[in-house]
Amino acid sequence: MVSRLILILGDQLSPDIAALKAAEPDDVIVMAEVSAEATYVAHHPKKIAFLFAAMRKFAAKLREDGWTVAYTMLDDTENSGSIGGEVLRRADQYGAGEVIITEPGEWRLIEALNDLPLTVQMLGDDRFLASHADFEEWADGRKELRMEYFYRDMRRRTGLLMDGDDPAGGKWNFDHDNRKPAPGTVDFGGPMQFTPDETVTEVLDLVQARFADNFGDLHPFWFATDRTQARRALTHFVNNALPKFGDYQDAMLSDERFLYHAVISMYLNAGLLHWREICEAAEQAWKDGAAPINAVEGFIRQIIGWREYMRGIYFREGPGYTRRNALNHQRKLPAMFWGGETRMHCVARTVAQTRAEAYAHHIQRLMITGNFALLAGIDPHEVHEWYLAVYADAYEWVEAPNVIGMSQFADGGIVGSKPYVSSGNYIAKMSDYCKSCAYKVKDKTGENACPFNLLYWAFLDRHRDRFVKNPRMSQMYATWDRMDQDKRDTVLAEADAWLGRLSAGDPV
Ligand code: FAD
Ligand code: DLZ
Ligand code: SF4
């Protein structure tokens, strides 16, 4: 008879995770593929396949290392269908009265597991650089939270890219050197791809049978599904793409899904990689003279800066965060987010790529689909559920602050001091999308006017009271106010008509 269970969730596949560190040889490790997790949003089939395959391989490795693993497959007849149900079933089976859990990344599951009629020991997830207490200590007493200052603390704490007490290269942030427009050609062939092995193939069959109706292409499936493969994917990125990561971080191209991005967030978030090994590999490339400081600093900032910061905000803001709607946006998410027809080439391409890969890079998420949803006044909770479903790296702790906060300004300005909105100009500058679009980015009004142009001004006008005094937006309002009244009236009327067609389900 054992007395303790150790729960390992699908995104907790790290050999040194807190619950495993606390485990003793007699303990039973519980892992479960359950429909509650697979259906709380309609996840992209690639995301489900990735997690189930990685879970199965992780369980096999634990067994090899001598652990007893009680693993439930989705189709097991006794499967109770939820994580809580499986913990209780295993507690009964093994006569266990206690379960050790590493804190899950979503409030939903934290609450469900804390309510179990067992002794629940929930340990902090120490795979992150900043604990909740660290973040609180940093945030408390500050009038405004800004990622940049948090990030500098993380640099000092880790010693990454530090020259004594000073930042390497003399600056904390090299963004000024980044953000170049899209290059003519891309000499990186994309992330490392892996041929499905037996375990992956079995999972693909299962996912095909059970989740074929979900938005997203299951095949071809090429993700890494274990730590060894994920490390190879990391090395491949560092050697081949990192040097140009900074330059083209914000660029977008119709036929280049990955540009110079790492495409490792799904591995990092599931536990197959650790932030430190990723950042050290990047830092080493700089030390070796293989990658420039602007690329390496920019890359490391995303991980020890933005990623940690977003997690801090999610847990600081509490379970109600995903229901925030500061701008009172109520429009339904339009069909184009699920592949419905649209003349907007930038949105159509981003959605098509998302369907194919369960991946889009940051600027596509922020400045195409996110920007559009915000300008069109779409209900942020619906936007949040879409992002949570369609990206392979999406768990609430990281997705919600990015969507509710950074992208939709639905938290009223906790993550960002101003909304990320742009007209078509920005998209035209940073991508080649506009060249193949039915709309004309140069047209500000008229039948073929780029909807981003119309909706941008309509957004500013609609939320004038809230934003007009924001010093970072005064220039935008000054430009709008300088336009003659007739032009402004035309823009607002056309924006309104366009949104009316969108809501009516007409092809736009
Ligand atoms: P790269 O561009 O190569 O960056 C390297 C790493 O930095 C990423 O792997 C990721 O771990 C980290 N990173 C970069 N930006 C962020 C950020 N803003 N927040 C957290 N980590 C960051 N990231 C997720 O991991 N899960 C999500 O669900 C998610 N949802 C997003 C939703 C929106 C609206 C936006 C604007 C961003 C979202 N991001 C999310 C952040 C970012 O888009 C992804 O981390 C990135 O695109 C992953 O691809 P990559 O590995 O090629 O990243
Ligand atoms: C996302 C996901 C899916 C699709 N399926 C499972 C599952 O069957 N079993 C499991 O343990 N975890 C799964 N996950 C990941 C969880 O949803 C994730 O642990 C929580 O959302 C907290 O981040
Ligand atoms: Fe997108 Fe407007 Fe450019 Fe078309 S013209 S691709 S809608 S920004």
XYZ file of C-alpha atoms and ligand atoms in Angstrom:
592
model
C 0.000 0.000 0.000
C 1.322 3.431 -0.883
C 0.124 6.602 0.652
C 0.987 9.238 -1.939
C 0.287 10.098 -5.544
C 2.406 12.459 -7.643
C 0.398 14.203 -10.368
C 2.134 15.217 -13.580
C 0.079 17.267 -16.039
C 0.516 17.433 -19.790
C 2.509 20.663 -19.585
C 4.651 19.488 -16.686
C 6.957 17.141 -18.580
C 10.188 18.176 -16.851
C 12.326 15.574 -15.093
C 13.161 18.025 -12.308
C 9.675 19.434 -11.740
C 8.812 20.190 -8.091
C 6.389 17.288 -7.590
C 8.949 14.786 -8.903
C 11.687 16.253 -6.739
C 9.423 15.650 -3.741
C 8.636 12.054 -4.797
C 9.856 8.972 -2.975
C 10.375 5.519 -4.489
C 7.060 4.148 -3.157
C 4.994 6.957 -4.595
C 2.810 6.445 -7.673
C 3.029 8.918 -10.501
C -0.321 9.741 -12.075
C -0.626 10.945 -15.639
C -3.876 11.025 -17.601
C -5.164 11.876 -21.048
C -8.644 13.165 -20.278
C -11.481 14.593 -22.296
C -12.022 17.505 -19.883
C -8.562 18.883 -20.721
C -8.842 17.999 -24.365
C -12.197 19.782 -24.786
C -12.367 22.797 -22.426
C -11.627 24.651 -25.626
C -11.518 22.925 -29.020
C -7.732 22.651 -29.166
C -5.933 22.406 -32.486
C -5.411 18.669 -33.273
C -1.635 19.223 -33.490
C -1.628 20.613 -29.945
C -3.485 17.583 -28.582
C -1.290 15.149 -30.513
C 1.866 16.903 -29.373
C 0.867 16.754 -25.708
C -0.404 13.176 -25.709
C 2.696 11.921 -27.553
C 5.039 13.871 -25.288
C 3.140 12.627 -22.210
C 3.409 8.996 -23.324
C 7.130 9.297 -23.986
C 7.697 11.077 -20.689
C 5.821 8.327 -18.833
C 7.932 5.665 -20.587
C 11.106 7.464 -19.495
C 9.878 7.675 -15.892
C 9.202 3.930 -15.930
C 12.671 3.295 -17.346
C 14.039 5.309 -14.456
C 12.256 2.973 -12.027
C 9.106 4.920 -11.150
C 5.651 3.379 -10.908
C 3.478 5.297 -13.358
C -0.296 4.994 -13.476
C -0.958 6.293 -16.971
C -4.472 6.656 -18.359
C -4.946 6.725 -22.109
C -7.841 8.672 -23.564
C -9.599 5.511 -24.748
C -9.149 3.482 -21.541
C -12.573 2.224 -20.521
C -12.121 3.230 -16.864
C -11.065 6.774 -17.801
C -13.216 9.090 -15.680
C -12.708 11.990 -18.092
C -11.116 14.595 -15.834
C -7.847 15.136 -14.010
C -9.618 15.319 -10.646
C -11.552 12.142 -11.458
C -8.371 10.297 -12.375
C -6.597 11.386 -9.194
C -9.527 10.093 -7.131
C -9.704 6.837 -9.080
C -5.969 6.232 -8.585
C -6.196 7.223 -4.916
C -8.827 4.559 -4.509
C -6.870 1.994 -6.508
C -3.619 2.531 -4.582
C -5.116 3.390 -1.188
C -3.534 6.839 -1.308
C -4.705 9.687 0.880
C -2.346 12.364 -0.342
C -1.470 13.860 -3.712
C 1.504 16.062 -4.531
C 0.961 18.468 -7.399
C 3.057 21.131 -9.057
C 0.837 24.182 -9.387
C -1.030 24.060 -12.723
C -0.832 26.993 -15.143
C -4.548 27.741 -15.143
C -6.773 28.896 -12.264
C -9.518 26.549 -13.483
C -7.419 23.505 -12.668
C -5.828 24.928 -9.518
C -9.287 25.419 -8.074
C -10.533 21.983 -9.141
C -7.517 20.213 -7.643
C -7.539 22.161 -4.400
C -11.140 21.036 -3.927
C -10.293 17.320 -4.051
C -11.311 15.333 -0.956
C -7.676 14.304 -0.363
C -4.686 15.900 1.288
C -3.417 18.080 -1.557
C 0.102 19.423 -1.429
C 0.455 22.027 -4.187
C 4.059 23.026 -4.763
C 5.186 26.174 -6.568
C 6.241 25.623 -10.180
C 9.960 26.272 -9.877
C 10.578 25.910 -13.607
C 10.150 29.666 -13.759
C 12.711 32.280 -12.875
C 10.357 34.440 -10.808
C 8.161 32.810 -8.163
C 4.813 34.430 -7.321
C 6.465 35.922 -4.222
C 9.331 37.329 -6.319
C 6.882 38.963 -8.700
C 4.779 40.391 -5.886
C 7.860 41.788 -4.220
C 8.898 43.445 -7.475
C 5.388 44.745 -8.272
C 4.255 45.911 -4.848
C 4.241 49.623 -4.341
C 4.867 50.439 -8.020
C 2.434 52.906 -9.539
C 2.764 51.282 -12.920
C 4.153 47.910 -13.892
C 6.453 47.903 -16.897
C 8.125 44.854 -18.339
C 11.366 46.678 -19.109
C 12.219 47.250 -15.418
C 11.230 43.743 -14.428
C 13.428 42.438 -17.237
C 16.464 44.381 -16.037
C 16.042 42.798 -12.618
C 15.921 39.370 -14.250
C 19.122 40.127 -16.157
C 20.857 41.107 -12.934
C 19.498 38.046 -11.193
C 20.540 35.544 -13.836
C 23.754 37.280 -14.865
C 22.721 36.729 -18.497
C 24.381 39.245 -20.841
C 25.895 41.108 -17.900
C 29.248 42.768 -17.748
C 29.673 43.086 -13.997
C 26.808 45.351 -12.905
C 26.304 46.712 -16.401
C 24.446 45.295 -19.381
C 26.690 43.695 -21.992
C 27.150 45.937 -25.003
C 26.340 49.029 -22.928
C 22.539 48.911 -23.327
C 19.750 46.905 -21.720
C 17.635 46.855 -24.843
C 18.708 46.723 -28.492
C 15.252 46.987 -30.021
C 16.288 50.140 -31.805
C 18.444 47.943 -34.069
C 15.669 45.391 -34.621
C 12.306 45.478 -36.367
C 13.488 45.702 -39.945
C 10.878 45.277 -42.692
C 10.474 41.881 -44.339
C 13.564 40.638 -46.199
C 13.419 39.717 -49.895
C 14.562 36.170 -49.200
C 14.842 34.060 -46.071
C 17.873 31.782 -45.813
C 16.547 29.763 -42.859
C 14.642 26.636 -43.878
C 12.437 26.689 -40.778
C 12.351 24.706 -37.549
C 13.743 21.176 -37.344
C 11.088 18.636 -38.295
C 10.769 15.104 -36.918
C 9.274 12.037 -38.585
C 6.550 10.475 -36.393
C 7.794 7.368 -34.542
C 5.562 4.526 -33.338
C 4.268 6.375 -30.278
C 3.511 9.504 -32.257
C 1.801 7.496 -35.002
C -0.490 5.803 -32.467
C -1.413 9.163 -30.996
C -2.038 10.646 -34.435
C -4.521 7.844 -35.142
C -6.273 8.518 -31.841
C -6.457 12.262 -32.435
C -7.655 11.726 -36.001
C -10.451 9.495 -34.700
C -11.515 11.759 -31.843
C -10.770 15.364 -32.833
C -11.033 15.472 -36.612
C -13.718 18.164 -36.416
C -11.547 20.614 -34.495
C -10.101 23.558 -36.414
C -6.580 22.665 -37.548
C -4.635 20.250 -39.732
C -3.232 17.228 -37.946
C -0.983 16.238 -40.852
C 1.814 16.658 -41.619
C 2.908 16.345 -37.989
C 6.541 17.225 -37.405
C 6.860 18.515 -33.814
C 9.502 17.250 -31.424
C 7.841 15.110 -28.770
C 10.636 14.442 -26.302
C 13.424 16.342 -24.659
C 16.199 15.013 -26.916
C 14.361 16.123 -30.029
C 13.420 19.472 -28.504
C 17.081 20.120 -27.702
C 18.000 19.368 -31.302
C 15.352 21.842 -32.462
C 16.842 24.450 -30.138
C 20.384 23.910 -31.421
C 19.127 24.069 -34.989
C 17.554 27.465 -34.290
C 20.597 28.862 -32.472
C 22.966 27.798 -35.244
C 20.839 28.782 -38.206
C 18.306 31.481 -37.352
C 19.291 33.304 -34.165
C 21.789 35.635 -35.872
C 18.941 37.221 -37.849
C 16.224 36.827 -35.194
C 16.506 40.447 -34.047
C 16.559 42.022 -37.481
C 13.416 40.305 -38.734
C 11.565 39.644 -35.486
C 8.611 41.835 -36.536
C 8.562 41.027 -40.246
C 5.844 38.983 -41.965
C 5.850 37.201 -45.305
C 2.979 35.378 -47.025
C 5.101 32.352 -47.938
C 7.429 32.225 -44.920
C 5.625 30.936 -41.864
C 8.566 30.971 -39.500
C 11.074 33.551 -40.803
C 13.858 33.550 -38.190
C 11.722 32.590 -35.192
C 12.642 29.783 -32.814
C 9.330 27.851 -32.819
C 10.156 26.388 -29.433
C 7.414 27.873 -27.231
C 5.366 24.653 -27.278
C 8.408 22.707 -26.055
C 9.333 25.246 -23.403
C 5.777 25.572 -22.094
C 5.260 21.800 -21.914
C 8.502 21.339 -19.985
C 10.657 19.684 -22.647
C 13.062 22.626 -22.496
C 14.071 24.915 -19.641
C 14.369 28.703 -19.969
C 17.939 28.618 -18.667
C 19.310 26.196 -21.246
C 17.661 28.190 -24.019
C 19.047 31.514 -22.819
C 22.494 30.079 -22.160
C 22.647 28.593 -25.640
C 21.786 31.998 -27.094
C 24.262 33.816 -24.870
C 26.990 31.354 -25.849
C 26.346 32.056 -29.531
C 26.987 35.739 -28.812
C 30.142 34.968 -26.801
C 31.389 32.833 -29.675
C 30.796 35.679 -32.099
C 28.199 33.597 -33.946
C 25.222 35.895 -33.273
C 25.069 39.666 -32.749
C 24.022 41.305 -29.509
C 20.799 42.802 -30.935
C 19.552 39.320 -31.827
C 20.636 37.629 -28.614
C 19.460 40.386 -26.279
C 16.107 40.576 -28.091
C 15.658 36.823 -27.867
C 16.646 36.519 -24.207
C 14.317 39.437 -23.355
C 11.349 37.501 -24.747
C 12.075 34.633 -22.398
C 13.295 36.054 -19.090
C 11.429 39.313 -19.697
C 8.085 38.937 -21.438
C 7.409 35.297 -20.636
C 8.090 35.634 -16.925
C 6.351 38.997 -16.755
C 3.175 37.632 -18.354
C 3.077 34.778 -15.883
C 3.515 37.231 -13.018
C 0.558 39.283 -14.247
C -1.694 36.233 -14.703
C -1.224 35.018 -11.183
C -1.263 38.502 -9.648
C -4.547 39.403 -11.336
C -6.407 36.287 -10.219
C -9.054 34.021 -11.750
C -11.315 36.805 -13.072
C -8.691 38.114 -15.510
C -10.008 36.325 -18.589
C -13.421 37.979 -18.129
C -12.080 41.545 -18.211
C -13.583 43.740 -20.903
C -12.413 47.280 -20.193
C -13.464 48.583 -23.616
C -16.840 46.862 -23.462
C -16.377 45.088 -26.792
C -19.285 42.780 -27.605
C -19.049 41.711 -31.250
C -19.047 37.963 -31.937
C -15.856 36.414 -33.252
C -16.356 36.326 -37.032
C -16.166 33.171 -39.123
C -12.918 34.327 -40.766
C -11.103 33.296 -37.568
C -12.136 29.738 -38.322
C -11.149 29.924 -41.968
C -14.302 31.634 -43.253
C -13.852 33.622 -46.419
C -12.369 37.118 -46.210
C -10.848 39.496 -48.732
C -8.306 40.609 -46.135
C -5.215 38.788 -47.293
C -3.231 39.390 -44.083
C -5.944 37.864 -41.888
C -6.632 35.012 -44.315
C -2.919 34.090 -44.467
C -2.424 34.247 -40.713
C -5.485 32.094 -40.095
C -4.483 29.626 -42.842
C -1.018 29.300 -41.359
C -2.504 28.854 -37.886
C -4.732 26.084 -39.215
C -1.773 24.351 -40.844
C 0.833 24.713 -38.095
C -0.874 25.585 -34.763
C 1.688 28.377 -34.931
C 1.904 32.016 -35.880
C 4.682 34.279 -34.751
C 4.305 37.124 -32.318
C 3.624 39.941 -34.777
C 1.071 37.920 -36.696
C -0.737 37.238 -33.417
C -0.443 40.828 -32.213
C -0.694 43.005 -35.309
C -2.859 40.920 -37.646
C -5.472 38.832 -35.824
C -5.114 40.699 -32.500
C -5.104 44.160 -34.043
C -8.091 43.278 -36.202
C -10.117 41.842 -33.284
C -9.418 44.930 -31.193
C -10.257 47.417 -33.950
C -13.429 45.500 -34.814
C -14.535 45.494 -31.176
C -14.746 41.731 -30.746
C -15.620 40.312 -27.339
C -12.204 39.733 -25.716
C -13.319 36.531 -24.030
C -14.116 35.018 -27.416
C -10.770 36.215 -28.713
C -9.074 34.666 -25.674
C -10.765 31.305 -26.232
C -9.712 31.338 -29.876
C -6.044 31.897 -29.057
C -6.163 29.309 -26.277
C -7.520 26.757 -28.727
C -5.511 27.299 -31.879
C -1.880 27.635 -30.764
C 0.212 24.675 -29.665
C 1.918 26.778 -26.987
C -1.273 28.139 -25.411
C -2.038 27.772 -21.701
C -3.879 30.461 -19.834
C -0.929 31.674 -17.731
C 0.821 32.915 -20.884
C -2.004 33.244 -23.405
C -4.389 35.347 -21.297
C -2.025 38.222 -20.436
C -0.935 38.299 -24.071
C -4.504 38.340 -25.383
C -6.631 39.990 -22.694
C -3.800 42.334 -21.734
C -1.295 43.059 -24.468
C -3.457 42.484 -27.504
C -7.043 43.445 -26.557
C -6.400 46.064 -23.833
C -9.283 44.366 -22.019
C -7.452 44.672 -18.686
C -7.606 48.451 -19.010
C -3.855 48.964 -19.252
C -2.168 46.566 -16.848
C 0.058 44.900 -19.438
C 0.341 47.759 -21.927
C 0.201 51.502 -21.435
C -1.604 51.897 -24.758
C -3.501 49.590 -27.091
C -1.557 47.907 -29.901
C -3.545 49.247 -32.832
C -2.382 50.183 -36.276
C -3.775 51.096 -39.650
C -2.814 49.189 -42.785
C 0.385 51.251 -43.108
C 2.194 49.256 -40.467
C 1.204 45.955 -42.095
C 2.273 47.224 -45.515
C 5.655 48.268 -44.079
C 6.376 45.052 -42.216
C 5.012 42.453 -44.668
C 4.272 41.577 -48.276
C 0.607 40.844 -47.526
C -0.822 43.999 -49.050
C 0.661 43.256 -52.473
C -1.763 40.327 -52.919
C -4.799 41.801 -51.229
C -8.177 42.642 -52.767
C -8.210 45.767 -50.614
C -5.886 48.680 -51.277
C -3.757 49.702 -48.363
C -3.255 53.173 -49.802
C -7.024 53.773 -49.985
C -8.275 55.470 -46.854
C -11.911 55.476 -47.931
C -13.963 54.005 -50.748
C -15.045 50.545 -51.821
C -11.552 49.044 -51.715
C -10.188 50.894 -48.700
C -8.161 48.652 -46.413
C -10.448 47.840 -43.442
C -7.563 48.430 -41.029
C -7.511 52.060 -42.236
C -11.213 52.580 -41.597
C -11.397 50.682 -38.350
C -8.289 52.304 -36.883
C -9.801 55.780 -36.924
C -13.208 54.491 -35.879
C -11.571 52.805 -32.872
C -9.799 55.993 -31.822
C -12.984 57.973 -32.255
C -15.083 55.432 -30.310
C -12.673 55.419 -27.369
C -11.711 59.055 -27.450
C -12.603 59.733 -23.810
C -10.379 56.960 -22.592
C -7.315 57.557 -24.763
C -7.181 61.197 -25.804
C -5.153 62.202 -22.768
C -2.710 59.304 -23.118
C 0.574 60.999 -24.036
C 1.558 58.034 -26.202
C -1.586 58.523 -28.303
C -1.774 62.283 -28.597
C -0.069 62.221 -31.992
C -2.727 59.839 -33.350
C -5.547 62.085 -32.116
C -3.801 65.172 -33.479
C -3.671 63.552 -36.936
C -7.347 62.544 -36.743
C -8.392 65.978 -35.558
C -6.524 67.637 -38.414
C -8.569 65.762 -41.035
C -11.460 67.768 -42.387
C -14.864 67.010 -41.000
C -16.262 65.528 -44.230
C -13.415 63.067 -44.459
C -13.861 62.041 -40.829
C -17.594 61.564 -41.350
C -16.941 59.414 -44.417
C -14.392 57.264 -42.573
C -16.750 56.693 -39.651
C -19.733 55.931 -41.879
C -17.726 53.486 -44.000
C -16.259 51.806 -40.923
C -19.726 51.423 -39.507
C -21.081 49.949 -42.727
C -18.127 47.575 -42.983
C -18.647 46.360 -39.412
C -22.337 45.950 -40.142
C -21.487 43.633 -43.050
C -19.034 41.750 -40.828
C -21.674 41.185 -38.147
C -24.239 40.153 -40.731
C -21.878 37.432 -41.894
C -21.417 38.949 -45.370
C -18.037 38.206 -46.953
C -15.783 41.169 -46.191
P 10.199 33.521 -30.747
O 9.671 34.708 -31.440
O 11.343 32.836 -31.389
O 10.586 33.960 -29.249
C 11.327 33.117 -28.379
C 10.558 32.750 -27.149
O 10.250 33.881 -26.372
C 9.231 32.068 -27.389
O 9.408 30.698 -27.637
C 8.482 32.328 -26.099
O 8.759 31.348 -25.141
C 9.052 33.652 -25.629
N 8.121 34.750 -25.894
C 8.199 35.663 -26.889
N 7.242 36.597 -26.747
C 6.532 36.249 -25.657
C 5.399 36.804 -25.004
N 4.803 37.918 -25.435
N 4.919 36.153 -23.934
C 5.501 35.032 -23.489
N 6.571 34.468 -24.050
C 7.085 35.081 -25.114
N 3.173 32.682 -26.241
C 2.980 31.479 -25.693
O 3.944 30.813 -25.320
N 1.729 30.974 -25.539
C 0.627 31.660 -25.944
O -0.492 31.183 -25.801
C 0.818 32.939 -26.538
N -0.249 33.667 -26.966
C -0.036 34.897 -27.532
C -1.142 35.647 -27.940
C -0.960 36.902 -28.476
C -2.151 37.742 -28.889
C 0.336 37.427 -28.616
C 0.545 38.792 -29.173
C 1.432 36.687 -28.228
C 1.267 35.419 -27.680
N 2.359 34.646 -27.249
C 2.140 33.429 -26.677
C 3.730 35.174 -27.349
C 4.472 34.830 -28.652
O 3.668 35.150 -29.742
C 4.881 33.372 -28.702
O 5.559 33.024 -27.529
C 5.798 33.114 -29.882
O 5.165 33.489 -31.073
C 6.217 31.674 -29.914
O 6.945 31.398 -31.073
P 8.512 31.180 -31.083
O 8.892 30.074 -30.176
O 8.909 31.078 -32.512
O 9.005 32.536 -30.455
C -3.855 21.094 -22.963
C -3.985 19.718 -22.395
C -4.678 18.740 -23.115
C -5.228 18.988 -24.468
N -4.869 17.521 -22.604
C -4.346 17.207 -21.402
C -4.564 15.933 -20.810
O -5.264 15.096 -21.348
N -3.974 15.684 -19.636
C -3.245 16.603 -18.971
O -2.707 16.299 -17.908
N -3.057 17.827 -19.491
C -3.585 18.147 -20.674
N -3.433 19.402 -21.179
C -2.683 20.389 -20.396
C -3.552 20.977 -19.284
O -4.717 21.539 -19.851
C -2.708 22.013 -18.523
O -1.931 21.314 -17.605
C -3.546 22.993 -17.787
O -4.275 23.765 -18.689
C -2.694 23.909 -16.914
O -1.737 24.629 -17.654
Fe -4.369 43.559 -44.681
Fe -5.257 45.957 -45.519
Fe -2.934 45.020 -46.394
Fe -5.206 43.899 -47.183
S -4.536 45.957 -47.623
S -3.336 42.826 -46.535
S -6.452 44.074 -45.337
S -3.436 45.536 -44.290
